CSV table of C-alpha atoms in Angstrom, one decimal:
chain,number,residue,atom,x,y,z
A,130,UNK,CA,60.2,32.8,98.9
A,131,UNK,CA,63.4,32.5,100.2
A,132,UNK,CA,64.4,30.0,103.0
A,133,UNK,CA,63.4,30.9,106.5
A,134,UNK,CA,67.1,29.7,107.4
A,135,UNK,CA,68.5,32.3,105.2
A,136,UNK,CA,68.5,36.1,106.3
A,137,UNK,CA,67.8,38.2,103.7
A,138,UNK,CA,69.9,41.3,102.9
A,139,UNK,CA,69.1,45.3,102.9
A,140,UNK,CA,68.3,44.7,99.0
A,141,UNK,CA,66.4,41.1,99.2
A,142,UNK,CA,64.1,42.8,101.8
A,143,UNK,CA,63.2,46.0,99.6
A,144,UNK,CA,62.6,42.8,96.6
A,145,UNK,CA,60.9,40.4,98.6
A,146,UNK,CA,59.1,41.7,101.1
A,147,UNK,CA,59.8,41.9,105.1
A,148,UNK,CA,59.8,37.7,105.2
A,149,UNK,CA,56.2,37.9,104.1
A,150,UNK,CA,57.5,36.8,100.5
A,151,UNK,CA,56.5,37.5,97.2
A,152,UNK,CA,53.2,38.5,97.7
A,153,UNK,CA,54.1,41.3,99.6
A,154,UNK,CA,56.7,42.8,97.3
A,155,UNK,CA,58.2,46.1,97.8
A,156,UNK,CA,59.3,46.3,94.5
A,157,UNK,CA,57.6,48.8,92.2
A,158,UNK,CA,56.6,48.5,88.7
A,159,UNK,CA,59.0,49.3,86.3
A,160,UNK,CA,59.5,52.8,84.7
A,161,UNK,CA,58.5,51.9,81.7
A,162,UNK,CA,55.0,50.2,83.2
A,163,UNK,CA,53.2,52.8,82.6
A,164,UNK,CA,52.9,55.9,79.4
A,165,UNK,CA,51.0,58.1,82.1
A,166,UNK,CA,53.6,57.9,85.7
A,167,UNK,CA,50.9,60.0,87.4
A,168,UNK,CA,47.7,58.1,86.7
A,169,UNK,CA,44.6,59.8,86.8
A,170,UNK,CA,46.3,62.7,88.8
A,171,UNK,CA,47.1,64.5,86.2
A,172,UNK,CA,51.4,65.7,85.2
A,173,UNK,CA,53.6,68.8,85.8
A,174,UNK,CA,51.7,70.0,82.2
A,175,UNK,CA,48.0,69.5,83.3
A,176,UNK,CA,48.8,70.3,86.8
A,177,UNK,CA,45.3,69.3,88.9
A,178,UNK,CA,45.8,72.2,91.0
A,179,UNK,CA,48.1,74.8,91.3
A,180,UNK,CA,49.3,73.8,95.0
A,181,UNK,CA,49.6,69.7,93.6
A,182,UNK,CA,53.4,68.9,92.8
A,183,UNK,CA,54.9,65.8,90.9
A,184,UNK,CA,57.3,63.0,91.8
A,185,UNK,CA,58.9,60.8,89.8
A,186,UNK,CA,62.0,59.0,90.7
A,187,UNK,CA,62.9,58.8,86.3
A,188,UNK,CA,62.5,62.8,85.7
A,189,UNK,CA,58.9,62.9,84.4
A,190,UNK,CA,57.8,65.6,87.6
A,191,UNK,CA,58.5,68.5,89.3
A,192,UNK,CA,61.2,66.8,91.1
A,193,UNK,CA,62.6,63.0,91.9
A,194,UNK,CA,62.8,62.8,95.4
A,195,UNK,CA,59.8,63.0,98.4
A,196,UNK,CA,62.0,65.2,100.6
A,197,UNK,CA,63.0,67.8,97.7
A,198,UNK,CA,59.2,68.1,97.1
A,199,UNK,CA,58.4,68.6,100.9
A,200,UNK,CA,60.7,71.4,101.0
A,201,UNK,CA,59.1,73.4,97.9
A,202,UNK,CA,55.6,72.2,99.3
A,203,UNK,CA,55.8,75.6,101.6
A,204,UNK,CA,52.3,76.7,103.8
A,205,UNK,CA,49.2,75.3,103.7
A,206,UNK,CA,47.3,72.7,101.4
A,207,UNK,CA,49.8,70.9,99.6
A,208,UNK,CA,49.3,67.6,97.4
A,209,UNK,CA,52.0,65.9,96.2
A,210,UNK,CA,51.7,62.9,93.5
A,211,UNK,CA,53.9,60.2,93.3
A,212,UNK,CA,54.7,58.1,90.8
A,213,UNK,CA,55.8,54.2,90.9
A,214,UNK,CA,59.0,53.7,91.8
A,215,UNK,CA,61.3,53.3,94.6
A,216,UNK,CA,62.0,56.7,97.1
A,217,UNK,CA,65.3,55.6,99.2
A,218,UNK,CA,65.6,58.1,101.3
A,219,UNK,CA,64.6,59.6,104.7
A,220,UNK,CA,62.0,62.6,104.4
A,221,UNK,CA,60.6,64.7,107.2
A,222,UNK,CA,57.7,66.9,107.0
A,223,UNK,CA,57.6,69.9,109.9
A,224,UNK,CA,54.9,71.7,111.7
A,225,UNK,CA,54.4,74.5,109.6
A,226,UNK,CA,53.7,72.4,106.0
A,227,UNK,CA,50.0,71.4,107.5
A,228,UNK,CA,46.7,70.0,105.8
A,229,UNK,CA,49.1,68.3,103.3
A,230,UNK,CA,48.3,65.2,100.7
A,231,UNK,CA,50.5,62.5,99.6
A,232,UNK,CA,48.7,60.7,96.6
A,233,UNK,CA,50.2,57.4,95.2
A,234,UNK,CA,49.5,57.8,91.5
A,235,UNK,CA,48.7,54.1,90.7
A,236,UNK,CA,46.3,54.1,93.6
A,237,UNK,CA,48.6,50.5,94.4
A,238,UNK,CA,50.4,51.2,97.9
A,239,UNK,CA,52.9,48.1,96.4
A,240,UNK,CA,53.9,51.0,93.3
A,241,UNK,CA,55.1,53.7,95.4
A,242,UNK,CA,57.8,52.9,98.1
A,243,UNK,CA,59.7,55.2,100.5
A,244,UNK,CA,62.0,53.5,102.4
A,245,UNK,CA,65.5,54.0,104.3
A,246,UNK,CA,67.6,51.5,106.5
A,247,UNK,CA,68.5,53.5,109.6
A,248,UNK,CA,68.1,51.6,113.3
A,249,UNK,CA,68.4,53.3,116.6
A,250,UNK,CA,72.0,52.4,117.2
A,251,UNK,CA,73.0,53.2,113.7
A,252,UNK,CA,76.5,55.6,114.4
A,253,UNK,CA,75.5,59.2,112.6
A,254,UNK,CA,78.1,61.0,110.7
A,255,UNK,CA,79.4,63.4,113.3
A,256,UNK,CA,79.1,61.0,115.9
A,257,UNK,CA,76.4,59.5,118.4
A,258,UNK,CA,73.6,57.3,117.2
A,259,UNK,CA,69.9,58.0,115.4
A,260,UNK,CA,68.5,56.7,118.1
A,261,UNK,CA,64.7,55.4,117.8
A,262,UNK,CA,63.0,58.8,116.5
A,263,UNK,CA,65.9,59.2,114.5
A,264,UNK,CA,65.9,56.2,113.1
A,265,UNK,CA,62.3,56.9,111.2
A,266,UNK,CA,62.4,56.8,107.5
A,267,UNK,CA,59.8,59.2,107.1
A,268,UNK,CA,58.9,61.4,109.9
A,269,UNK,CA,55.4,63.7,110.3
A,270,UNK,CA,54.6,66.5,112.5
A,271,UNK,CA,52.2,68.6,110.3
A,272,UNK,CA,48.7,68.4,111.3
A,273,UNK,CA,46.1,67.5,108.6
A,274,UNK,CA,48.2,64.7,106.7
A,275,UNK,CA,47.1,62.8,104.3
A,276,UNK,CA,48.2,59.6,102.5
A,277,UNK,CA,46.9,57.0,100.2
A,278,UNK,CA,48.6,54.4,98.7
A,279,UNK,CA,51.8,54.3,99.5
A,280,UNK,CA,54.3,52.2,101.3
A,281,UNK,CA,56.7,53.6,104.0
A,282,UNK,CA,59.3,50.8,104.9
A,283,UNK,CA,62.5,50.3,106.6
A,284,UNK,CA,64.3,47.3,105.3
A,285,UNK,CA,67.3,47.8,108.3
A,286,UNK,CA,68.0,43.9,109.3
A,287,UNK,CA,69.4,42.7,112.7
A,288,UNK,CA,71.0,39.7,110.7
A,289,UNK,CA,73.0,42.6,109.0
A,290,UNK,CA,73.9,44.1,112.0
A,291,UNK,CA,75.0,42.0,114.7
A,292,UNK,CA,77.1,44.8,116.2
A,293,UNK,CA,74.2,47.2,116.8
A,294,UNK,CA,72.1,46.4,120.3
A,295,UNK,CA,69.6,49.7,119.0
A,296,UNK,CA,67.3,47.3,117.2
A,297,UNK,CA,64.5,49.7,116.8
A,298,UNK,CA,64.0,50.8,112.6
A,299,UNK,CA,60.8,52.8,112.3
A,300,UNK,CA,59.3,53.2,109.0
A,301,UNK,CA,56.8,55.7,110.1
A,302,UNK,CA,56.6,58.5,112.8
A,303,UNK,CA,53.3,60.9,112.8
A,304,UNK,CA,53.2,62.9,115.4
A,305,UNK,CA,50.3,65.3,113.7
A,306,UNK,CA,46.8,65.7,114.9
A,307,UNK,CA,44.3,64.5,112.1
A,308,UNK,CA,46.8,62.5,110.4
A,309,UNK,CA,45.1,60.3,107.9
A,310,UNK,CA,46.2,56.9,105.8
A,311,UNK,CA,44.2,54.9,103.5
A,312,UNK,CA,45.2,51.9,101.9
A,313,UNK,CA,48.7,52.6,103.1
A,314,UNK,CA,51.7,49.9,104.6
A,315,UNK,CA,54.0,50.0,106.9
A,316,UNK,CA,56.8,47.6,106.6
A,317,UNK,CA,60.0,46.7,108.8
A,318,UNK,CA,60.4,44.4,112.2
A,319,UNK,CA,60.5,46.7,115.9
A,320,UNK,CA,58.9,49.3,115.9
A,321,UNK,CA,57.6,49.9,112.4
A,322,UNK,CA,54.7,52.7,112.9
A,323,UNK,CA,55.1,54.9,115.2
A,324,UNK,CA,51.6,56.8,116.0
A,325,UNK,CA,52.6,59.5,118.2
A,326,UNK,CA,51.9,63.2,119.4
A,327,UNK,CA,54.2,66.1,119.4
A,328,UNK,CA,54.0,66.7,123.3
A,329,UNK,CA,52.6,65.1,126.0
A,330,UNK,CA,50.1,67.5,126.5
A,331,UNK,CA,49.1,66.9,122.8
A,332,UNK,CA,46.6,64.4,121.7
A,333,UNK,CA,47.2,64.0,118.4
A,334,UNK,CA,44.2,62.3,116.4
A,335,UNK,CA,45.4,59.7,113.8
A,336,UNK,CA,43.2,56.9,111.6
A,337,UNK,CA,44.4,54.2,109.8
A,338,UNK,CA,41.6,52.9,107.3
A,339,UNK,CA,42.5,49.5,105.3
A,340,UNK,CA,46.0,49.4,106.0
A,341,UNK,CA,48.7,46.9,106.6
A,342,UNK,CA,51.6,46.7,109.2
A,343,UNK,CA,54.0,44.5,109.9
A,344,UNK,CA,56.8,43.7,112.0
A,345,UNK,CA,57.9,41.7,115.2
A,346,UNK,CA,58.2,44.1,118.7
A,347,UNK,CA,55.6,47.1,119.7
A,348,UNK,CA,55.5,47.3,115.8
A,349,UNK,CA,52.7,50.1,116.3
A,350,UNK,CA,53.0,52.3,119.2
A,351,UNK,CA,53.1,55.4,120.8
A,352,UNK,CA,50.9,57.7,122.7
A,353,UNK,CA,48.8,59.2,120.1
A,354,UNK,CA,44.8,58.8,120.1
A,355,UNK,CA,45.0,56.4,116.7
A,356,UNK,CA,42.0,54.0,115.5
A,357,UNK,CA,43.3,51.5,113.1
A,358,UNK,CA,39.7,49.7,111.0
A,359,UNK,CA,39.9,47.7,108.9
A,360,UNK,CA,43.3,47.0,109.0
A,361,UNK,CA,45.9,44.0,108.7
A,362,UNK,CA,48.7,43.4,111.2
A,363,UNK,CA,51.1,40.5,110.6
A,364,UNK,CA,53.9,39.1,112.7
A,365,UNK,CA,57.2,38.2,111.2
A,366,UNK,CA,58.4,34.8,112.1
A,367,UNK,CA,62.1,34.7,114.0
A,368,UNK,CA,64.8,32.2,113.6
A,369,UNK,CA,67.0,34.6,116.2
A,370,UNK,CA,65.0,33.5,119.5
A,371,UNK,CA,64.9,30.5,121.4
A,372,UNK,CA,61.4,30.8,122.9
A,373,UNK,CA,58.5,32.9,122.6
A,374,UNK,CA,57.5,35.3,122.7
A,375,UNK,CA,58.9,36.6,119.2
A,376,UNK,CA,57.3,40.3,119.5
A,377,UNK,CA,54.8,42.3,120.4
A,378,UNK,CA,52.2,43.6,118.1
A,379,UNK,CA,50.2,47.3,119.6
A,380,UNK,CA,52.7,49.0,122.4
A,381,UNK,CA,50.4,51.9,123.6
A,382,UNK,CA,52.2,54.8,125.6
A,383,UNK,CA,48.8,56.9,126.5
A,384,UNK,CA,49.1,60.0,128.5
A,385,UNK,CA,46.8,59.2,131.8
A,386,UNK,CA,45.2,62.3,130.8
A,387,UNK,CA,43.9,61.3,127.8
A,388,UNK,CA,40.9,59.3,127.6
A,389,UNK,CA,40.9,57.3,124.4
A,390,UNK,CA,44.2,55.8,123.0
A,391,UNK,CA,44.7,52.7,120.1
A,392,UNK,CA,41.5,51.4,119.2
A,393,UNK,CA,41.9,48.2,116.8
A,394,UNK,CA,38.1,47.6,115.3
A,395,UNK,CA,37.4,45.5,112.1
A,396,UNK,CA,40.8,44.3,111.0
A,397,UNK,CA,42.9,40.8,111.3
A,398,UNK,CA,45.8,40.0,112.7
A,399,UNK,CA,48.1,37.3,110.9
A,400,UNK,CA,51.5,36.1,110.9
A,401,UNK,CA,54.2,33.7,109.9
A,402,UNK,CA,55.6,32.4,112.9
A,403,UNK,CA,53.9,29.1,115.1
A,404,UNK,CA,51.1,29.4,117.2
A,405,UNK,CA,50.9,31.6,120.4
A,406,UNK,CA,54.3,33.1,119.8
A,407,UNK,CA,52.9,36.7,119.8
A,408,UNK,CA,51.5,38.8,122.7
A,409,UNK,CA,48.7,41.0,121.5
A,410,UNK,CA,50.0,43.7,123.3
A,411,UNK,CA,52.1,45.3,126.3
A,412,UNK,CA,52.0,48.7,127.6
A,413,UNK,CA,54.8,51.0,127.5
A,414,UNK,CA,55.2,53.6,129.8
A,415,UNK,CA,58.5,55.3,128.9
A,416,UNK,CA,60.8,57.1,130.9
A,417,UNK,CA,60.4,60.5,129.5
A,418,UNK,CA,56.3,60.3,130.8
A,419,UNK,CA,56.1,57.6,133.6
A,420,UNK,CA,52.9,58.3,134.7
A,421,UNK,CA,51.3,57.4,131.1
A,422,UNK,CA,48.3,54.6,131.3
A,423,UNK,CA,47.8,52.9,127.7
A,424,UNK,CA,45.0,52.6,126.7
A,425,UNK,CA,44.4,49.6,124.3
A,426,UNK,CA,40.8,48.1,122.7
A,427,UNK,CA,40.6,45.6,119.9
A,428,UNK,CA,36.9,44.9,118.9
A,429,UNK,CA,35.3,43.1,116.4
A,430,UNK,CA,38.9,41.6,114.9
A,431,UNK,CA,40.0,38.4,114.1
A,432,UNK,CA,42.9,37.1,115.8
A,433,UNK,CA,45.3,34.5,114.0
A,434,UNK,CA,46.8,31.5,116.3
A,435,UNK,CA,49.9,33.3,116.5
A,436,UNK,CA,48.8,35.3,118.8
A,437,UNK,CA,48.8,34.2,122.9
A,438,UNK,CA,45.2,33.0,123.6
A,439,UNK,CA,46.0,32.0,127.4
A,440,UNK,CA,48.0,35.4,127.9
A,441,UNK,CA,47.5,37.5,125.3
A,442,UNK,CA,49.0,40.1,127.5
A,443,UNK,CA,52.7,40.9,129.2
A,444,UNK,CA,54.8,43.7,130.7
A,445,UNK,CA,57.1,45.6,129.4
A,446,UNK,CA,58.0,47.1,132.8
A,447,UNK,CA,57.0,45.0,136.1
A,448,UNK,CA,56.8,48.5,137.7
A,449,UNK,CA,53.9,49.0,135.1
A,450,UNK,CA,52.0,46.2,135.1
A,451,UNK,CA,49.2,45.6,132.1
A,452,UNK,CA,47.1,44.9,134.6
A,453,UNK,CA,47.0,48.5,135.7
A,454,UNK,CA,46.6,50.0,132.3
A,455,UNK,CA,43.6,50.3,130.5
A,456,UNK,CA,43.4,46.9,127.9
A,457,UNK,CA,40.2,45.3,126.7
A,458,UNK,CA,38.6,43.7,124.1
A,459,UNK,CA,34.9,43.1,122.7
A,460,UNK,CA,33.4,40.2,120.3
A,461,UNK,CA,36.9,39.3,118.9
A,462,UNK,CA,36.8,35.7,117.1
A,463,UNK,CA,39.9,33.6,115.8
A,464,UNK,CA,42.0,31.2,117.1
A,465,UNK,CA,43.9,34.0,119.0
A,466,UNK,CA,40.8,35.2,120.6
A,467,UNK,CA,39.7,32.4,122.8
A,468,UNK,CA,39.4,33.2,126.5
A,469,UNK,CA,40.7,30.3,127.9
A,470,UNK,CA,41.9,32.4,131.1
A,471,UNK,CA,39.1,35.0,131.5
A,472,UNK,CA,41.4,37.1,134.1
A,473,UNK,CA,43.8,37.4,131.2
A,474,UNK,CA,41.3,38.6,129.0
A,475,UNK,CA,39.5,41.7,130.1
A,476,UNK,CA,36.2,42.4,128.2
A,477,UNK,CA,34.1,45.3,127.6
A,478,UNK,CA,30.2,45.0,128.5
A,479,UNK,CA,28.0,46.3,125.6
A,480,UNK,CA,27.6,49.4,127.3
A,481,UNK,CA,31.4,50.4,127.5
A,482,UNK,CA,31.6,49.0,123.9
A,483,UNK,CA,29.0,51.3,122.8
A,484,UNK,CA,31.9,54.3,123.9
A,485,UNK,CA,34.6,52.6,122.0
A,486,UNK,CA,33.6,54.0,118.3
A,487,UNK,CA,35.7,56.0,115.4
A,488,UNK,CA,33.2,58.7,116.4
A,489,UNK,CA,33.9,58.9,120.4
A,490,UNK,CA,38.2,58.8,119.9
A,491,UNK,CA,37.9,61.3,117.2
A,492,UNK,CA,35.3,63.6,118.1
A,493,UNK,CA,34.1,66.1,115.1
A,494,UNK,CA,37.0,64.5,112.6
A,495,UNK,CA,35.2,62.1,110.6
A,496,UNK,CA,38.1,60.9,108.0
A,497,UNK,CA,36.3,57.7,107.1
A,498,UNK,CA,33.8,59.9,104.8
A,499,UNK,CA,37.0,60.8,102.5
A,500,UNK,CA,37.7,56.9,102.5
């Protein structure tokens, strides 16, 4: 692991990991790793299905980029397979290519890597910046998505950038109702995943089963309705800040109108940096929707010391105040879980908790039996 003193570049990110070292490892497996680049999955001459397409970064598939597949992926009902390797490049899937697949061919999320280095104040050929949509690696507004095992990074890196105030770098932007990820990551430092909705009006349903995430501010938000089980989030640790708080980990935006917004049940939330230098969340209520009301419930987690025990909980606005939104938690254990400050703390009673289930947020979706 390299020295915490030490910023790592664009490639020493993609190599070692956002600062979570080697044990995280972006770095796929070699080319020559494998006789059979597309696993079980079958190849471009024992196609599985006559809508499934091939990727392979070394010229074994149909094509050697995610994007150039999306566009030939026209309609309905698409799988794409991807083999090991190392995708740099930004790929955006539209409305109109819905109830699509992405398959990681190893069934390893560390194999298959899509990643790009764009920030919201990176300057865009033409002029102006990407701004924080923009800056998404891969971007998803098709409903019915589908991905397993596969990484979606953005290795962009303040320490490269002093110039650029648009810190934001998102590896991920769904927007898609029933947008699903299994034993996916999500890797890069503000605002890594991005679990959104197309509209305001829309409430996009999104689940996240067994996944990672990591990163330093509101490194999953958004306004979509978006149950995360089983998952692991882990803060980065900073050596740019003076003083806590270093980030922010779940940044809800939730329309007032829609009842049910991140629900956090199962999963763990780690980290590198010292204790109680992370707020578990903050609500953001952005300008383009100020009347949203985020809606935030972690259950049955364990929380890491990392995380604020005595005010788990801060603003991003003082004009929206947390305390106004709609945050709770229920039978959470872990060092970052003790109530020490019960007003801090709002809890659910068993009966509310018995409301805050998979089944209630998603209604007659039930992704978990494709798990």
């Amino acid at each position: 692991m390299s020295s915490p003193h030490l910023p790592l570049s664009r490639r020493g990110f993609l190599l070692a990991g956002a600062g979570a070292g080697a044990a995280l490892a972006l770095a796929a497996r070699p080319a020559h790793a494998t006789a059979r680049p597309f696993g079980r999955y079958g190849s471009p001459e024992r196609r599985r299905t006559p809508q499934t397409l091939y990727v392979d970064p070394h010229g074994r598939g149909d094509f050697t980029t995610v994007q150039a597949a999306v566009t030939a992926a026209t309609g309905s009902g698409r799988t794409l397979v991807l083999a090991p390797g190392v995708y740099r490049e930004t790929v955006a899937v539209d409305t109109t290519r819905t109830e699509a697949t992405w398959i990681g061919a190893t069934e390893n999320p560390r194999d298959v890597v899509i990643v790009h280095d764009n920030a919201a104040g990176t300057p865009k050929p033409g002029g102006g910046t990407y701004g924080t949509t923009g800056s998404a690696t891969t971007t998803v507004q098709a409903d019915g998505f589908t991905a397993r095992w596969i990484t979606f990074a953005n290795d962009w890196l303040r320490a490269d950038h002093p110039d650029i105030s648009g810190t934001q770098a998102v590896a991920l932007k769904v927007q898609g109702d029933r947008s699903a990820f299994h034993h996916c990551r999500f890797l890069g430092h503000q605002d890594t995943l991005y679990a959104d909705s197309t509209a305001l009006g829309v409430f996009a349903r999104q689940y996240f089963a067994h996944c990672y995430a990591e990163g330093d501010v509101d490194f999953v938000f958004g306004r979509a309705t978006a149950v995360y089980e089983g998952c692991h989030f882990r803060t980065l640790d900073r050596t740019d800040l003076a003083a806590s708080p270093y980030g922010f980990v779940l940044a809800p935006s939730t329309a007032n109108a829609n009842p049910y917004g991140y629900l956090v049940s199962r999963s763990r939330i780690s980290g590198e940096a010292p204790p109680a230098a992370y707020k578990l969340g903050r609500p953001w209520v952005p300008s383009s929707d100020t009347t949203a009301r985020p809606s935030l419930v972690v259950r049955d987690s364990w929380l890491g010391p990392g995380i604020d025990a005595v005010a788990p909980y801060t603003n991003m606005s003082d004009a929206f105040p947390w305390q106004s939104q709609r945050f709770a938690e229920y039978r959470n254990s872990g060092p970052g879980a003790a109530i020490t400050v019960p007003g801090n703390r709002p809890q659910l009673t068993a009966e509310q908790a018995g409301s805050a289930t998979r089944e209630a947020y998603l209604g007659d979706w039930t992704p978990w039996k494709e798990c």
